[in-house]
Amino acid sequence: MFSQEKYLKALNYAAKAHGEQKTPHGLTYLSHLSAVAMEIIHACQEGEVKDEDTDFAISVALLHDVLEDTDLTISDLIEEFGEEIASGVDALTKDFKLESKKDQMADSINRLLTQNYAVQSVKLADRITNLQKPPASWDNQKIYSYYQDSKFILSCLKNANPFLSQRLEDKINSYRIYIK
């Protein structure tokens, strides 16, 4: 079983960092982070992953957006959680200095491919969680692009975790109903 103390440490840190941030559906951001962590927990149980690897993956899942969406720095994460977790979260963080979304996605995937399967699995779990009914503000082109990006992520990271890969493939197939 994973460590509840480590889970709560990462959860509380992320909750404080994200503050009043909301999901595109208006929910507290903690709901998204918890859903990603739940996907990781389930995948680790299905794959009989060692406890220390599960703790690592859950911590990265709960923290995966703190560098992208808050004022925290990688130094903050290193100080609080260590180099390995900070490096995993950093690999999951988009580089907004790159101009196009296509370049950001390619860079993200390239950095993820240098990480272990646990970090890559967080990307799969994040995308699984995000493949729900698109926000009303999204037009068909944005929905289609998100669908295509999801297929690209799966093609690149499918070896990270067979359980999550199948879950993502199923979610992608279900998501097609939103494309007009």
Short mmCIF file of N, CA and C in Angstrom, two decimals:
data_model
loop_
_atom_site.label_atom_id
_atom_site.label_comp_id
_atom_site.label_asym_id
_atom_site.label_seq_id
_atom_site.Cartn_x
_atom_site.Cartn_y
_atom_site.Cartn_z
N MET A 1 0.84 -1.19 0.00
CA MET A 1 0.00 0.00 0.00
C MET A 1 0.88 1.24 0.00
N PHE A 2 0.44 2.26 -0.69
CA PHE A 2 1.19 3.51 -0.77
C PHE A 2 1.13 4.24 0.57
N SER A 3 1.97 5.24 0.71
CA SER A 3 2.07 6.01 1.96
C SER A 3 1.05 7.14 1.98
N GLN A 4 0.12 7.07 2.92
CA GLN A 4 -0.87 8.13 3.06
C GLN A 4 -0.21 9.45 3.43
N GLU A 5 0.87 9.40 4.20
CA GLU A 5 1.56 10.62 4.61
C GLU A 5 2.15 11.35 3.40
N LYS A 6 2.78 10.58 2.50
CA LYS A 6 3.36 11.20 1.30
C LYS A 6 2.25 11.73 0.40
N TYR A 7 1.16 11.00 0.31
CA TYR A 7 0.01 11.44 -0.49
C TYR A 7 -0.51 12.77 0.05
N LEU A 8 -0.73 12.84 1.36
CA LEU A 8 -1.27 14.06 1.96
C LEU A 8 -0.29 15.23 1.85
N LYS A 9 0.99 14.95 1.96
CA LYS A 9 1.99 16.02 1.82
C LYS A 9 1.89 16.64 0.43
N ALA A 10 1.87 15.80 -0.61
CA ALA A 10 1.80 16.31 -1.98
C ALA A 10 0.44 16.95 -2.26
N LEU A 11 -0.63 16.34 -1.78
CA LEU A 11 -1.97 16.87 -1.99
C LEU A 11 -2.12 18.25 -1.35
N ASN A 12 -1.70 18.38 -0.11
CA ASN A 12 -1.82 19.66 0.59
C ASN A 12 -0.93 20.73 -0.04
N TYR A 13 0.26 20.34 -0.48
CA TYR A 13 1.17 21.28 -1.14
C TYR A 13 0.53 21.79 -2.44
N ALA A 14 -0.02 20.86 -3.21
CA ALA A 14 -0.66 21.23 -4.48
C ALA A 14 -1.90 22.09 -4.23
N ALA A 15 -2.68 21.73 -3.22
CA ALA A 15 -3.89 22.51 -2.90
C ALA A 15 -3.53 23.94 -2.56
N LYS A 16 -2.52 24.11 -1.76
CA LYS A 16 -2.08 25.45 -1.38
C LYS A 16 -1.55 26.21 -2.60
N ALA A 17 -0.76 25.53 -3.42
CA ALA A 17 -0.17 26.17 -4.60
C ALA A 17 -1.24 26.60 -5.61
N HIS A 18 -2.22 25.76 -5.85
CA HIS A 18 -3.25 26.06 -6.84
C HIS A 18 -4.34 26.98 -6.30
N GLY A 19 -4.43 27.08 -4.98
CA GLY A 19 -5.36 28.02 -4.36
C GLY A 19 -6.77 27.92 -4.90
N GLU A 20 -7.27 29.02 -5.43
CA GLU A 20 -8.66 29.11 -5.92
C GLU A 20 -8.79 28.73 -7.39
N GLN A 21 -7.74 28.22 -8.00
CA GLN A 21 -7.79 27.86 -9.41
C GLN A 21 -8.92 26.86 -9.66
N LYS A 22 -9.55 26.98 -10.81
CA LYS A 22 -10.67 26.11 -11.20
C LYS A 22 -10.32 25.35 -12.48
N THR A 23 -11.01 24.25 -12.68
CA THR A 23 -10.90 23.51 -13.94
C THR A 23 -11.73 24.25 -15.00
N PRO A 24 -11.59 23.90 -16.26
CA PRO A 24 -12.44 24.53 -17.29
C PRO A 24 -13.94 24.29 -17.05
N HIS A 25 -14.27 23.32 -16.24
CA HIS A 25 -15.67 23.03 -15.92
C HIS A 25 -16.12 23.69 -14.62
N GLY A 26 -15.26 24.54 -14.05
CA GLY A 26 -15.62 25.31 -12.88
C GLY A 26 -15.45 24.61 -11.55
N LEU A 27 -14.83 23.44 -11.55
CA LEU A 27 -14.58 22.71 -10.31
C LEU A 27 -13.26 23.17 -9.69
N THR A 28 -13.12 22.96 -8.39
CA THR A 28 -11.84 23.26 -7.76
C THR A 28 -10.76 22.42 -8.43
N TYR A 29 -9.58 23.00 -8.61
CA TYR A 29 -8.52 22.32 -9.35
C TYR A 29 -8.08 21.03 -8.66
N LEU A 30 -8.29 20.97 -7.37
CA LEU A 30 -7.94 19.76 -6.62
C LEU A 30 -8.69 18.54 -7.14
N SER A 31 -9.88 18.74 -7.70
CA SER A 31 -10.63 17.60 -8.26
C SER A 31 -9.87 16.99 -9.43
N HIS A 32 -9.26 17.82 -10.26
CA HIS A 32 -8.46 17.31 -11.38
C HIS A 32 -7.24 16.55 -10.86
N LEU A 33 -6.52 17.14 -9.93
CA LEU A 33 -5.32 16.50 -9.41
C LEU A 33 -5.65 15.16 -8.73
N SER A 34 -6.74 15.13 -8.00
CA SER A 34 -7.17 13.90 -7.33
C SER A 34 -7.56 12.83 -8.35
N ALA A 35 -8.19 13.24 -9.44
CA ALA A 35 -8.58 12.28 -10.48
C ALA A 35 -7.35 11.68 -11.16
N VAL A 36 -6.34 12.50 -11.42
CA VAL A 36 -5.11 11.99 -12.02
C VAL A 36 -4.42 11.02 -11.06
N ALA A 37 -4.36 11.38 -9.78
CA ALA A 37 -3.77 10.50 -8.78
C ALA A 37 -4.55 9.19 -8.67
N MET A 38 -5.88 9.27 -8.76
CA MET A 38 -6.70 8.06 -8.70
C MET A 38 -6.37 7.13 -9.86
N GLU A 39 -6.19 7.68 -11.05
CA GLU A 39 -5.82 6.86 -12.21
C GLU A 39 -4.48 6.16 -11.94
N ILE A 40 -3.54 6.90 -11.37
CA ILE A 40 -2.22 6.32 -11.07
C ILE A 40 -2.34 5.23 -10.01
N ILE A 41 -3.10 5.49 -8.96
CA ILE A 41 -3.27 4.48 -7.90
C ILE A 41 -3.85 3.20 -8.49
N HIS A 42 -4.89 3.34 -9.29
CA HIS A 42 -5.52 2.17 -9.89
C HIS A 42 -4.55 1.43 -10.80
N ALA A 43 -3.82 2.16 -11.63
CA ALA A 43 -2.85 1.54 -12.53
C ALA A 43 -1.75 0.82 -11.76
N CYS A 44 -1.29 1.42 -10.68
CA CYS A 44 -0.24 0.78 -9.86
C CYS A 44 -0.75 -0.49 -9.20
N GLN A 45 -2.00 -0.48 -8.77
CA GLN A 45 -2.59 -1.69 -8.20
C GLN A 45 -2.73 -2.78 -9.27
N GLU A 46 -3.20 -2.40 -10.43
CA GLU A 46 -3.37 -3.36 -11.53
C GLU A 46 -2.03 -3.95 -11.96
N GLY A 47 -1.00 -3.12 -11.95
CA GLY A 47 0.33 -3.55 -12.40
C GLY A 47 1.21 -4.07 -11.30
N GLU A 48 0.69 -4.15 -10.08
CA GLU A 48 1.47 -4.62 -8.93
C GLU A 48 2.81 -3.89 -8.82
N VAL A 49 2.73 -2.57 -8.89
CA VAL A 49 3.91 -1.72 -8.80
C VAL A 49 4.39 -1.65 -7.35
N LYS A 50 5.69 -1.60 -7.16
CA LYS A 50 6.27 -1.52 -5.81
C LYS A 50 5.80 -0.25 -5.12
N ASP A 51 5.68 -0.32 -3.79
CA ASP A 51 5.17 0.80 -3.00
C ASP A 51 5.95 2.09 -3.22
N GLU A 52 7.29 2.01 -3.25
CA GLU A 52 8.07 3.24 -3.40
C GLU A 52 7.86 3.86 -4.79
N ASP A 53 7.68 3.02 -5.80
CA ASP A 53 7.41 3.54 -7.14
C ASP A 53 6.01 4.13 -7.21
N THR A 54 5.08 3.53 -6.49
CA THR A 54 3.72 4.05 -6.43
C THR A 54 3.71 5.41 -5.73
N ASP A 55 4.40 5.52 -4.60
CA ASP A 55 4.49 6.80 -3.89
C ASP A 55 5.06 7.89 -4.80
N PHE A 56 6.10 7.56 -5.53
CA PHE A 56 6.71 8.52 -6.46
C PHE A 56 5.70 8.97 -7.51
N ALA A 57 5.04 8.01 -8.15
CA ALA A 57 4.09 8.33 -9.22
C ALA A 57 2.92 9.15 -8.70
N ILE A 58 2.41 8.82 -7.52
CA ILE A 58 1.29 9.57 -6.95
C ILE A 58 1.72 11.01 -6.64
N SER A 59 2.90 11.17 -6.06
CA SER A 59 3.39 12.52 -5.76
C SER A 59 3.52 13.35 -7.03
N VAL A 60 4.08 12.77 -8.06
CA VAL A 60 4.22 13.49 -9.33
C VAL A 60 2.84 13.81 -9.90
N ALA A 61 1.90 12.87 -9.79
CA ALA A 61 0.54 13.11 -10.29
C ALA A 61 -0.11 14.30 -9.58
N LEU A 62 0.01 14.34 -8.27
CA LEU A 62 -0.62 15.42 -7.52
C LEU A 62 0.05 16.77 -7.77
N LEU A 63 1.31 16.75 -8.11
CA LEU A 63 2.08 17.99 -8.30
C LEU A 63 2.27 18.35 -9.77
N HIS A 64 1.73 17.57 -10.69
CA HIS A 64 2.11 17.68 -12.10
C HIS A 64 1.86 19.04 -12.73
N ASP A 65 0.98 19.86 -12.20
CA ASP A 65 0.69 21.16 -12.80
C ASP A 65 1.22 22.36 -12.00
N VAL A 66 1.94 22.12 -10.91
CA VAL A 66 2.34 23.26 -10.07
C VAL A 66 3.35 24.18 -10.75
N LEU A 67 4.23 23.65 -11.58
CA LEU A 67 5.19 24.52 -12.26
C LEU A 67 4.53 25.24 -13.43
N GLU A 68 3.57 24.59 -14.06
CA GLU A 68 2.90 25.16 -15.23
C GLU A 68 1.87 26.22 -14.85
N ASP A 69 1.20 26.03 -13.72
CA ASP A 69 0.03 26.86 -13.41
C ASP A 69 0.15 27.73 -12.16
N THR A 70 1.30 27.71 -11.50
CA THR A 70 1.46 28.52 -10.28
C THR A 70 2.79 29.26 -10.34
N ASP A 71 3.08 30.01 -9.30
CA ASP A 71 4.34 30.76 -9.23
C ASP A 71 5.49 29.93 -8.65
N LEU A 72 5.24 28.69 -8.31
CA LEU A 72 6.30 27.86 -7.74
C LEU A 72 7.38 27.57 -8.78
N THR A 73 8.58 27.36 -8.29
CA THR A 73 9.71 27.07 -9.17
C THR A 73 10.20 25.64 -8.94
N ILE A 74 11.04 25.19 -9.83
CA ILE A 74 11.61 23.87 -9.67
C ILE A 74 12.44 23.81 -8.39
N SER A 75 13.07 24.92 -8.03
CA SER A 75 13.84 24.96 -6.77
C SER A 75 12.93 24.73 -5.58
N ASP A 76 11.73 25.29 -5.61
CA ASP A 76 10.75 25.06 -4.53
C ASP A 76 10.44 23.58 -4.41
N LEU A 77 10.23 22.94 -5.56
CA LEU A 77 9.89 21.51 -5.54
C LEU A 77 11.07 20.66 -5.07
N ILE A 78 12.27 20.99 -5.51
CA ILE A 78 13.45 20.24 -5.08
C ILE A 78 13.59 20.34 -3.56
N GLU A 79 13.42 21.53 -3.05
CA GLU A 79 13.55 21.73 -1.60
C GLU A 79 12.52 20.92 -0.82
N GLU A 80 11.31 20.85 -1.32
CA GLU A 80 10.22 20.19 -0.59
C GLU A 80 10.13 18.68 -0.86
N PHE A 81 10.43 18.26 -2.11
CA PHE A 81 10.18 16.86 -2.50
C PHE A 81 11.38 16.13 -3.08
N GLY A 82 12.47 16.84 -3.32
CA GLY A 82 13.66 16.18 -3.86
C GLY A 82 13.77 16.30 -5.37
N GLU A 83 14.96 16.01 -5.84
CA GLU A 83 15.31 16.17 -7.26
C GLU A 83 14.47 15.27 -8.18
N GLU A 84 14.25 14.03 -7.80
CA GLU A 84 13.56 13.09 -8.69
C GLU A 84 12.12 13.52 -8.96
N ILE A 85 11.39 13.86 -7.92
CA ILE A 85 10.00 14.31 -8.11
C ILE A 85 9.98 15.63 -8.87
N ALA A 86 10.85 16.55 -8.52
CA ALA A 86 10.90 17.85 -9.22
C ALA A 86 11.21 17.65 -10.70
N SER A 87 12.12 16.77 -11.02
CA SER A 87 12.46 16.49 -12.41
C SER A 87 11.26 15.91 -13.16
N GLY A 88 10.52 15.02 -12.51
CA GLY A 88 9.33 14.45 -13.13
C GLY A 88 8.28 15.50 -13.41
N VAL A 89 8.03 16.36 -12.44
CA VAL A 89 7.05 17.44 -12.61
C VAL A 89 7.52 18.39 -13.71
N ASP A 90 8.79 18.70 -13.73
CA ASP A 90 9.33 19.59 -14.75
C ASP A 90 9.13 19.01 -16.16
N ALA A 91 9.32 17.71 -16.30
CA ALA A 91 9.13 17.06 -17.61
C ALA A 91 7.67 17.13 -18.06
N LEU A 92 6.75 17.23 -17.12
CA LEU A 92 5.32 17.31 -17.43
C LEU A 92 4.85 18.74 -17.66
N THR A 93 5.75 19.70 -17.58
CA THR A 93 5.42 21.12 -17.68
C THR A 93 5.68 21.63 -19.09
N LYS A 94 4.66 22.23 -19.70
CA LYS A 94 4.81 22.81 -21.03
C LYS A 94 5.80 23.97 -20.99
N ASP A 95 6.55 24.11 -22.06
CA ASP A 95 7.46 25.25 -22.22
C ASP A 95 6.74 26.30 -23.05
N PHE A 96 6.17 27.29 -22.37
CA PHE A 96 5.39 28.32 -23.05
C PHE A 96 6.25 29.31 -23.82
N LYS A 97 7.58 29.19 -23.70
CA LYS A 97 8.46 30.04 -24.50
C LYS A 97 8.45 29.58 -25.96
N LEU A 98 8.09 28.33 -26.19
CA LEU A 98 7.96 27.85 -27.57
C LEU A 98 6.67 28.41 -28.16
N GLU A 99 6.74 28.86 -29.38
CA GLU A 99 5.64 29.62 -29.96
C GLU A 99 4.39 28.80 -30.25
N SER A 100 4.54 27.67 -30.90
CA SER A 100 3.35 26.94 -31.32
C SER A 100 3.02 25.80 -30.36
N LYS A 101 1.74 25.46 -30.33
CA LYS A 101 1.30 24.33 -29.50
C LYS A 101 1.93 23.04 -29.99
N LYS A 102 2.14 22.93 -31.31
CA LYS A 102 2.78 21.74 -31.88
C LYS A 102 4.21 21.60 -31.35
N ASP A 103 4.94 22.70 -31.31
CA ASP A 103 6.31 22.67 -30.77
C ASP A 103 6.30 22.36 -29.28
N GLN A 104 5.34 22.91 -28.55
CA GLN A 104 5.22 22.63 -27.12
C GLN A 104 4.95 21.14 -26.89
N MET A 105 4.06 20.54 -27.71
CA MET A 105 3.75 19.12 -27.56
C MET A 105 4.97 18.26 -27.87
N ALA A 106 5.66 18.57 -28.96
CA ALA A 106 6.85 17.79 -29.33
C ALA A 106 7.92 17.87 -28.24
N ASP A 107 8.14 19.08 -27.73
CA ASP A 107 9.11 19.27 -26.65
C ASP A 107 8.70 18.49 -25.41
N SER A 108 7.43 18.55 -25.07
CA SER A 108 6.92 17.84 -23.90
C SER A 108 7.15 16.33 -24.03
N ILE A 109 6.79 15.79 -25.17
CA ILE A 109 6.96 14.35 -25.38
C ILE A 109 8.44 13.97 -25.35
N ASN A 110 9.28 14.77 -25.99
CA ASN A 110 10.71 14.47 -25.98
C ASN A 110 11.27 14.46 -24.56
N ARG A 111 10.85 15.41 -23.74
CA ARG A 111 11.33 15.44 -22.35
C ARG A 111 10.76 14.26 -21.55
N LEU A 112 9.51 13.90 -21.82
CA LEU A 112 8.91 12.76 -21.11
C LEU A 112 9.60 11.46 -21.47
N LEU A 113 10.05 11.34 -22.70
CA LEU A 113 10.72 10.11 -23.12
C LEU A 113 12.08 9.92 -22.44
N THR A 114 12.60 10.96 -21.80
CA THR A 114 13.84 10.83 -21.03
C THR A 114 13.57 10.42 -19.59
N GLN A 115 12.30 10.39 -19.22
CA GLN A 115 11.90 10.06 -17.85
C GLN A 115 11.52 8.58 -17.73
N ASN A 116 11.39 8.12 -16.49
CA ASN A 116 10.99 6.74 -16.28
C ASN A 116 9.50 6.57 -16.59
N TYR A 117 9.07 5.33 -16.63
CA TYR A 117 7.69 5.02 -16.99
C TYR A 117 6.68 5.62 -16.01
N ALA A 118 7.05 5.80 -14.76
CA ALA A 118 6.12 6.37 -13.79
C ALA A 118 5.72 7.78 -14.19
N VAL A 119 6.67 8.60 -14.62
CA VAL A 119 6.38 9.97 -15.03
C VAL A 119 5.57 9.95 -16.33
N GLN A 120 5.95 9.11 -17.26
CA GLN A 120 5.19 8.98 -18.50
C GLN A 120 3.75 8.55 -18.22
N SER A 121 3.58 7.69 -17.22
CA SER A 121 2.24 7.23 -16.84
C SER A 121 1.38 8.38 -16.33
N VAL A 122 1.99 9.34 -15.66
CA VAL A 122 1.24 10.50 -15.18
C VAL A 122 0.67 11.28 -16.37
N LYS A 123 1.44 11.39 -17.44
CA LYS A 123 0.93 12.07 -18.64
C LYS A 123 -0.27 11.32 -19.21
N LEU A 124 -0.19 10.00 -19.25
CA LEU A 124 -1.32 9.20 -19.71
C LEU A 124 -2.54 9.43 -18.81
N ALA A 125 -2.32 9.39 -17.51
CA ALA A 125 -3.42 9.58 -16.55
C ALA A 125 -4.02 10.97 -16.65
N ASP A 126 -3.18 11.97 -16.86
CA ASP A 126 -3.65 13.34 -17.01
C ASP A 126 -4.55 13.44 -18.24
N ARG A 127 -4.13 12.86 -19.34
CA ARG A 127 -4.93 12.94 -20.56
C ARG A 127 -6.23 12.15 -20.42
N ILE A 128 -6.18 11.00 -19.76
CA ILE A 128 -7.41 10.24 -19.49
C ILE A 128 -8.41 11.12 -18.75
N THR A 129 -7.93 11.79 -17.73
CA THR A 129 -8.77 12.64 -16.90
C THR A 129 -9.32 13.82 -17.69
N ASN A 130 -8.54 14.35 -18.61
CA ASN A 130 -8.97 15.51 -19.39
C ASN A 130 -9.92 15.17 -20.53
N LEU A 131 -9.98 13.91 -20.92
CA LEU A 131 -10.84 13.51 -22.04
C LEU A 131 -12.27 13.28 -21.56
N GLN A 132 -12.89 14.34 -21.16
CA GLN A 132 -14.30 14.32 -20.80
C GLN A 132 -15.00 15.29 -21.73
N LYS A 133 -16.24 15.58 -21.48
CA LYS A 133 -16.96 16.52 -22.34
C LYS A 133 -16.17 17.83 -22.42
N PRO A 134 -15.87 18.29 -23.63
CA PRO A 134 -15.09 19.53 -23.76
C PRO A 134 -15.85 20.73 -23.19
N PRO A 135 -15.11 21.74 -22.74
CA PRO A 135 -15.77 22.96 -22.27
C PRO A 135 -16.61 23.58 -23.40
N ALA A 136 -17.69 24.23 -23.04
CA ALA A 136 -18.60 24.83 -24.02
C ALA A 136 -17.88 25.87 -24.89
N SER A 137 -16.82 26.46 -24.37
CA SER A 137 -16.10 27.51 -25.12
C SER A 137 -15.24 26.94 -26.25
N TRP A 138 -15.03 25.63 -26.30
CA TRP A 138 -14.17 25.04 -27.33
C TRP A 138 -14.95 24.90 -28.64
N ASP A 139 -14.31 25.33 -29.74
CA ASP A 139 -14.92 25.10 -31.04
C ASP A 139 -14.50 23.72 -31.56
N ASN A 140 -15.07 23.33 -32.70
CA ASN A 140 -14.80 22.00 -33.22
C ASN A 140 -13.33 21.79 -33.55
N GLN A 141 -12.65 22.83 -34.03
CA GLN A 141 -11.23 22.68 -34.36
C GLN A 141 -10.40 22.39 -33.11
N LYS A 142 -10.70 23.06 -32.01
CA LYS A 142 -9.98 22.83 -30.76
C LYS A 142 -10.25 21.41 -30.25
N ILE A 143 -11.49 20.97 -30.34
CA ILE A 143 -11.85 19.62 -29.92
C ILE A 143 -11.10 18.59 -30.77
N TYR A 144 -11.08 18.80 -32.08
CA TYR A 144 -10.38 17.89 -32.98
C TYR A 144 -8.88 17.88 -32.70
N SER A 145 -8.30 19.04 -32.47
CA SER A 145 -6.87 19.12 -32.14
C SER A 145 -6.56 18.37 -30.85
N TYR A 146 -7.43 18.51 -29.86
CA TYR A 146 -7.22 17.81 -28.59
C TYR A 146 -7.29 16.29 -28.80
N TYR A 147 -8.21 15.86 -29.63
CA TYR A 147 -8.34 14.45 -30.00
C TYR A 147 -7.05 13.97 -30.67
N GLN A 148 -6.56 14.72 -31.64
CA GLN A 148 -5.34 14.35 -32.36
C GLN A 148 -4.14 14.33 -31.42
N ASP A 149 -4.03 15.33 -30.56
CA ASP A 149 -2.94 15.37 -29.58
C ASP A 149 -3.00 14.15 -28.67
N SER A 150 -4.18 13.75 -28.30
CA SER A 150 -4.36 12.58 -27.42
C SER A 150 -3.86 11.31 -28.11
N LYS A 151 -4.16 11.17 -29.39
CA LYS A 151 -3.69 10.01 -30.15
C LYS A 151 -2.16 10.03 -30.24
N PHE A 152 -1.58 11.22 -30.41
CA PHE A 152 -0.13 11.36 -30.48
C PHE A 152 0.52 10.96 -29.15
N ILE A 153 -0.04 11.44 -28.05
CA ILE A 153 0.47 11.09 -26.72
C ILE A 153 0.45 9.58 -26.53
N LEU A 154 -0.67 8.97 -26.87
CA LEU A 154 -0.79 7.51 -26.73
C LEU A 154 0.25 6.80 -27.58
N SER A 155 0.43 7.23 -28.81
CA SER A 155 1.40 6.55 -29.69
C SER A 155 2.82 6.65 -29.15
N CYS A 156 3.14 7.74 -28.51
CA CYS A 156 4.51 7.94 -28.00
C CYS A 156 4.76 7.29 -26.63
N LEU A 157 3.72 7.23 -25.80
CA LEU A 157 3.92 6.80 -24.41
C LEU A 157 3.22 5.49 -24.07
N LYS A 158 2.72 4.78 -25.07
CA LYS A 158 1.91 3.59 -24.81
C LYS A 158 2.64 2.49 -24.04
N ASN A 159 3.95 2.47 -24.12
CA ASN A 159 4.71 1.42 -23.42
C ASN A 159 4.90 1.71 -21.93
N ALA A 160 4.54 2.91 -21.50
CA ALA A 160 4.77 3.29 -20.10
C ALA A 160 3.94 2.45 -19.14
N ASN A 161 2.70 2.17 -19.51
CA ASN A 161 1.81 1.41 -18.63
C ASN A 161 0.68 0.82 -19.47
N PRO A 162 0.63 -0.50 -19.61
CA PRO A 162 -0.39 -1.13 -20.45
C PRO A 162 -1.83 -0.82 -19.99
N PHE A 163 -2.04 -0.79 -18.70
CA PHE A 163 -3.38 -0.51 -18.18
C PHE A 163 -3.82 0.90 -18.55
N LEU A 164 -2.98 1.90 -18.31
CA LEU A 164 -3.32 3.28 -18.64
C LEU A 164 -3.40 3.49 -20.15
N SER A 165 -2.57 2.79 -20.90
CA SER A 165 -2.63 2.91 -22.35
C SER A 165 -3.98 2.44 -22.88
N GLN A 166 -4.46 1.35 -22.36
CA GLN A 166 -5.78 0.85 -22.78
C GLN A 166 -6.88 1.81 -22.33
N ARG A 167 -6.77 2.34 -21.12
CA ARG A 167 -7.75 3.32 -20.64
C ARG A 167 -7.77 4.55 -21.54
N LEU A 168 -6.57 5.02 -21.92
CA LEU A 168 -6.51 6.20 -22.77
C LEU A 168 -7.07 5.89 -24.16
N GLU A 169 -6.74 4.76 -24.70
CA GLU A 169 -7.29 4.40 -26.01
C GLU A 169 -8.82 4.37 -25.97
N ASP A 170 -9.37 3.80 -24.92
CA ASP A 170 -10.84 3.76 -24.77
C ASP A 170 -11.42 5.17 -24.66
N LYS A 171 -10.77 6.03 -23.89
CA LYS A 171 -11.24 7.42 -23.73
C LYS A 171 -11.16 8.18 -25.05
N ILE A 172 -10.09 7.97 -25.80
CA ILE A 172 -9.95 8.63 -27.10
C ILE A 172 -11.10 8.21 -28.02
N ASN A 173 -11.36 6.91 -28.05
CA ASN A 173 -12.45 6.42 -28.90
C ASN A 173 -13.80 6.99 -28.47
N SER A 174 -14.02 7.13 -27.19
CA SER A 174 -15.27 7.72 -26.69
C SER A 174 -15.35 9.21 -26.99
N TYR A 175 -14.21 9.88 -27.00
CA TYR A 175 -14.15 11.33 -27.19
C TYR A 175 -14.58 11.73 -28.60
N ARG A 176 -14.51 10.80 -29.54
CA ARG A 176 -14.86 11.11 -30.93
C ARG A 176 -16.27 11.64 -31.08
N ILE A 177 -17.15 11.31 -30.14
CA ILE A 177 -18.55 11.79 -30.26
C ILE A 177 -18.65 13.31 -30.20
N TYR A 178 -17.62 13.96 -29.69
CA TYR A 178 -17.66 15.42 -29.56
C TYR A 178 -17.17 16.13 -30.82
N ILE A 179 -16.61 15.38 -31.77
CA ILE A 179 -16.11 15.97 -33.01
C ILE A 179 -17.25 16.03 -34.01
N LYS A 180 -17.49 17.21 -34.53
CA LYS A 180 -18.59 17.38 -35.48
C LYS A 180 -18.10 17.53 -36.89
#
